[in-house]
Amino acid sequence: MKLAHGAIPRLAVAVTAIVMSSAAQAQTSRYGALVDAPFEKDYPTADTARSLRDELIFQRATQAYLWALPAINIWAMKEGSEKVFGAGYNVLPVWKERITASTLVTTPNSDVVYAMGYLDLHKDGPLVVEAPQGVQGMFDDFFQRPLVGPTIDGRTWIGDVGLAGPDKGKGGTYVLLPPDYKGEPPKGSVPPGAFVYRSRTYNVFLFWRTFFSDPKDLAKPNAQIAATRIYPLGQKASAKPMQFPDANQQPADLLFPRDIRYFEMMSRFIDSEYVDPADLDMRGFLHTIGIEKGRPFAPTPDMRTLLDSAAQAGFKMSKVVITEMLAQEPGGKYYPDRQWVNVFAGEDTSFQSSHTFTNLEQRSGYFTSAYSASPGMVKNLVGAGAKYPVTFRDKDGHFLDGGQSYTLHLPPDIPAKNFWSATVYDATTASGLDNGQAHPSLNKMDQPVQNADGSTDLYFGPNAPAGHEKNWLRTVPGKGYFVIFRLYSPEKAFFDQTWKPGDLEKTS
């Protein structure tokens, strides 16, 4: 059969209209049932009351899920860490041979040495942290907001420690105060020259990163971390001895759940935490679903089923946000002609760049797939801090497929004063992709082979391209993944875009 001229475009329009009509009908059916739920003599029927109540609970639960992502992400890390390594201000797990895919946590960086600790300012009171020389670290509260530090020479320090912090990488002493601490610490209790930081939550996340130039020699970065000392204010002499367990020897699951256990975890978090007046409205959402400070979380079987569905739906919503909606936000793409997404488009750790609202899309998108934030990560700082372009799609706009092969072209003179790296992550969990390689990443220190013009091609796919094995990251057929291209101490060429990475291009 031969179609008349113009029939194909008309057919495409018709098919599109049918698809759109089907989607609209489904939406109308769902919401129309709510709008048209019957009332009798101005009051809801029993069936109407039940269906609208369930809908209210479901909606509040999904929004509570998204609101709490920063907190439950880090609370899951705390619980998972303490289950394996133990709890206490003196316990600082270290990934001494670089973090591998055996540790389940959102978007870890395999190209530095990590140390992550969880401090309880309610249980232990104000704590002193002696940060060693050479770390790039931070203190975040448990909504992953950087702690507010001192104002020095007109600048208020927020969260950063070490290279991007007030000690400028020389090492320094920090005093951490809980949210209900009134006034200043007693005279003589604060070590001379210490930087005082205040937290909005009782729980505080301590996160150190140290660097290396040779992946086979990690003695120095490990020694730097081992110089850390943590103790209650005024109690250095009687403090518990520090412990630095090797976290790669005991793989831990630090991921937050995606079902009813999310809300069970949320109840434990709420019970342990300071009540911030700024959170009272959202805590009202939690009250609706049975979560309240000082009250046991004991949902009925029907409520458990409803909340389990809400958690699963909330997780899927968060994935739609990060893969679809972030790129549509102002500044959401680094380059208009490429797929690289900017997860910190607002350059603000509170995701309030306009100061008129909180950008919940940016916040929930980020914290479903990552943890920790500090000014050094989000601000545009030439020659300092870091940048994290991320891509979920290939050059043609299709999601990355673990069964396909791709090439990423990096022009010469990659503008990273410290180093650059490319890492592959599981599209569902956002943990390092368990691809069978020692680390799911390639970095400058691995010395990948350069082309004659100084550019570098990286290869992604299930099989190594012949002759390019050193520049290859294995992917897993049947699994989606995404890529983060990190630049530590990015240089001017990155910011003025005289240097731009290519997109991942499908190859045969």
mmCIF file of C-alpha atoms in Angstrom, residues 24-169:
data_model
loop_
_atom_site.group_PDB
_atom_site.id
_atom_site.type_symbol
_atom_site.label_atom_id
_atom_site.label_comp_id
_atom_site.label_asym_id
_atom_site.label_seq_id
_atom_site.Cartn_x
_atom_site.Cartn_y
_atom_site.Cartn_z
ATOM 1 C CA ALA A 24 -5.276 12.394 29.731
ATOM 2 C CA GLN A 25 -8.099 9.896 30.153
ATOM 3 C CA ALA A 26 -6.120 7.944 32.742
ATOM 4 C CA GLN A 27 -5.360 11.149 34.626
ATOM 5 C CA THR A 28 -8.967 12.292 34.386
ATOM 6 C CA SER A 29 -10.128 8.891 35.609
ATOM 7 C CA ARG A 30 -7.834 9.051 38.664
ATOM 8 C CA TYR A 31 -8.560 12.628 39.675
ATOM 9 C CA GLY A 32 -12.096 12.684 38.377
ATOM 10 C CA ALA A 33 -12.951 9.933 40.835
ATOM 11 C CA LEU A 34 -11.741 12.177 43.655
ATOM 12 C CA VAL A 35 -13.523 15.271 42.369
ATOM 13 C CA ASP A 36 -16.752 13.385 41.798
ATOM 14 C CA ALA A 37 -16.696 11.415 45.045
ATOM 15 C CA PRO A 38 -20.304 11.553 46.264
ATOM 16 C CA PHE A 39 -21.561 13.645 49.164
ATOM 17 C CA GLU A 40 -25.085 13.163 50.526
ATOM 18 C CA LYS A 41 -26.887 16.109 52.093
ATOM 19 C CA ASP A 42 -23.599 18.020 52.143
ATOM 20 C CA TYR A 43 -21.658 15.274 53.943
ATOM 21 C CA PRO A 44 -19.327 12.593 52.541
ATOM 22 C CA THR A 45 -20.578 9.048 52.252
ATOM 23 C CA ALA A 46 -18.626 6.355 54.095
ATOM 24 C CA ASP A 47 -16.928 5.272 50.856
ATOM 25 C CA THR A 48 -16.062 8.880 49.990
ATOM 26 C CA ALA A 49 -14.585 9.514 53.434
ATOM 27 C CA ARG A 50 -12.460 6.375 53.218
ATOM 28 C CA SER A 51 -11.147 7.032 49.688
ATOM 29 C CA LEU A 52 -10.348 10.706 50.311
ATOM 30 C CA ARG A 53 -8.739 9.949 53.664
ATOM 31 C CA ASP A 54 -6.534 7.318 52.050
ATOM 32 C CA GLU A 55 -5.656 9.741 49.260
ATOM 33 C CA LEU A 56 -4.736 12.434 51.810
ATOM 34 C CA ILE A 57 -2.518 10.011 53.711
ATOM 35 C CA PHE A 58 -0.894 8.802 50.484
ATOM 36 C CA GLN A 59 -0.189 12.341 49.292
ATOM 37 C CA ARG A 60 1.199 13.477 52.632
ATOM 38 C CA ALA A 61 3.345 10.357 52.842
ATOM 39 C CA THR A 62 4.865 10.842 49.383
ATOM 40 C CA GLN A 63 5.619 14.495 50.133
ATOM 41 C CA ALA A 64 7.060 13.556 53.533
ATOM 42 C CA TYR A 65 9.222 10.983 51.742
ATOM 43 C CA LEU A 66 10.652 13.643 49.399
ATOM 44 C CA TRP A 67 11.037 16.261 52.155
ATOM 45 C CA ALA A 68 12.973 13.885 54.392
ATOM 46 C CA LEU A 69 15.377 12.540 51.745
ATOM 47 C CA PRO A 70 18.377 14.541 53.031
ATOM 48 C CA ALA A 71 17.757 13.288 56.568
ATOM 49 C CA ILE A 72 16.891 9.657 55.879
ATOM 50 C CA ASN A 73 19.739 9.287 53.387
ATOM 51 C CA ILE A 74 22.257 10.271 56.079
ATOM 52 C CA TRP A 75 20.375 8.497 58.913
ATOM 53 C CA ALA A 76 20.564 5.266 56.900
ATOM 54 C CA MET A 77 24.307 5.822 56.561
ATOM 55 C CA LYS A 78 24.590 6.278 60.335
ATOM 56 C CA GLU A 79 22.592 3.154 61.156
ATOM 57 C CA GLY A 80 24.375 1.068 58.523
ATOM 58 C CA SER A 81 27.796 2.245 59.662
ATOM 59 C CA GLU A 82 27.136 1.729 63.363
ATOM 60 C CA LYS A 83 25.754 -1.763 62.717
ATOM 61 C CA VAL A 84 29.093 -2.810 61.213
ATOM 62 C CA PHE A 85 31.715 -0.580 62.868
ATOM 63 C CA GLY A 86 30.111 0.450 66.149
ATOM 64 C CA ALA A 87 28.910 3.806 67.441
ATOM 65 C CA GLY A 88 30.647 6.667 69.192
ATOM 66 C CA TYR A 89 32.368 9.983 68.571
ATOM 67 C CA ASN A 90 35.669 8.111 68.543
ATOM 68 C CA VAL A 91 34.743 5.712 65.700
ATOM 69 C CA LEU A 92 35.838 6.979 62.278
ATOM 70 C CA PRO A 93 35.622 4.323 59.539
ATOM 71 C CA VAL A 94 38.181 4.816 56.763
ATOM 72 C CA TRP A 95 38.166 3.325 53.271
ATOM 73 C CA LYS A 96 41.906 2.807 53.406
ATOM 74 C CA GLU A 97 42.267 1.299 49.935
ATOM 75 C CA ARG A 98 39.654 3.621 48.366
ATOM 76 C CA ILE A 99 35.954 2.867 48.468
ATOM 77 C CA THR A 100 34.729 0.009 46.264
ATOM 78 C CA ALA A 101 31.319 -1.099 45.031
ATOM 79 C CA SER A 102 31.060 -3.505 47.976
ATOM 80 C CA THR A 103 30.100 -0.547 50.164
ATOM 81 C CA LEU A 104 26.562 0.445 49.253
ATOM 82 C CA VAL A 105 26.176 4.213 49.489
ATOM 83 C CA THR A 106 24.980 6.931 47.114
ATOM 84 C CA THR A 107 27.562 8.254 44.607
ATOM 85 C CA PRO A 108 30.814 7.529 46.448
ATOM 86 C CA ASN A 109 34.085 8.796 45.005
ATOM 87 C CA SER A 110 36.588 5.981 44.464
ATOM 88 C CA ASP A 111 39.407 8.394 43.637
ATOM 89 C CA VAL A 112 40.125 9.787 47.100
ATOM 90 C CA VAL A 113 40.477 8.208 50.553
ATOM 91 C CA TYR A 114 37.272 8.550 52.549
ATOM 92 C CA ALA A 115 36.527 8.788 56.265
ATOM 93 C CA MET A 116 32.953 9.219 57.509
ATOM 94 C CA GLY A 117 31.835 9.632 61.109
ATOM 95 C CA TYR A 118 28.535 10.285 62.895
ATOM 96 C CA LEU A 119 28.549 12.541 65.953
ATOM 97 C CA ASP A 120 25.748 12.879 68.530
ATOM 98 C CA LEU A 121 25.797 16.285 70.218
ATOM 99 C CA HIS A 122 22.747 15.388 72.332
ATOM 100 C CA LYS A 123 24.350 12.314 73.863
ATOM 101 C CA ASP A 124 27.914 13.622 74.158
ATOM 102 C CA GLY A 125 27.378 17.387 74.328
ATOM 103 C CA PRO A 126 29.647 19.812 72.456
ATOM 104 C CA LEU A 127 32.492 18.015 70.700
ATOM 105 C CA VAL A 128 35.980 19.083 69.700
ATOM 106 C CA VAL A 129 37.387 17.858 66.400
ATOM 107 C CA GLU A 130 41.075 18.191 65.638
ATOM 108 C CA ALA A 131 41.131 18.133 61.838
ATOM 109 C CA PRO A 132 44.424 16.973 60.338
ATOM 110 C CA GLN A 133 46.492 18.733 57.726
ATOM 111 C CA GLY A 134 45.615 18.222 54.070
ATOM 112 C CA VAL A 135 41.990 17.068 54.317
ATOM 113 C CA GLN A 136 39.125 18.401 52.230
ATOM 114 C CA GLY A 137 36.222 17.879 54.576
ATOM 115 C CA MET A 138 32.985 19.192 55.989
ATOM 116 C CA PHE A 139 30.536 19.159 58.864
ATOM 117 C CA ASP A 140 26.862 18.766 57.881
ATOM 118 C CA ASP A 141 23.849 18.523 60.135
ATOM 119 C CA PHE A 142 21.440 15.640 59.535
ATOM 120 C CA PHE A 143 19.376 17.560 57.020
ATOM 121 C CA GLN A 144 22.723 17.823 55.231
ATOM 122 C CA ARG A 145 23.006 21.556 55.776
ATOM 123 C CA PRO A 146 26.540 22.795 56.433
ATOM 124 C CA LEU A 147 27.192 23.923 60.003
ATOM 125 C CA VAL A 148 27.576 27.675 60.447
ATOM 126 C CA GLY A 149 31.041 28.684 61.604
ATOM 127 C CA PRO A 150 32.797 31.876 62.606
ATOM 128 C CA THR A 151 33.007 35.130 60.689
ATOM 129 C CA ILE A 152 36.634 35.921 59.887
ATOM 130 C CA ASP A 153 37.676 39.035 57.942
ATOM 131 C CA GLY A 154 34.089 39.599 56.856
ATOM 132 C CA ARG A 155 33.497 36.032 55.659
ATOM 133 C CA THR A 156 31.256 33.554 57.480
ATOM 134 C CA TRP A 157 32.586 30.032 57.162
ATOM 135 C CA ILE A 158 29.930 27.397 56.477
ATOM 136 C CA GLY A 159 30.555 23.681 56.727
ATOM 137 C CA ASP A 160 33.910 23.419 54.989
ATOM 138 C CA VAL A 161 36.976 22.053 56.788
ATOM 139 C CA GLY A 162 40.536 21.793 55.555
ATOM 140 C CA LEU A 163 41.550 22.928 52.086
ATOM 141 C CA ALA A 164 38.307 24.844 51.501
ATOM 142 C CA GLY A 165 37.797 25.752 55.176
ATOM 143 C CA PRO A 166 39.121 28.347 57.608
ATOM 144 C CA ASP A 167 42.225 26.287 58.434
ATOM 145 C CA LYS A 168 43.093 26.337 54.670
ATOM 146 C CA GLY A 169 44.397 22.785 54.729
#
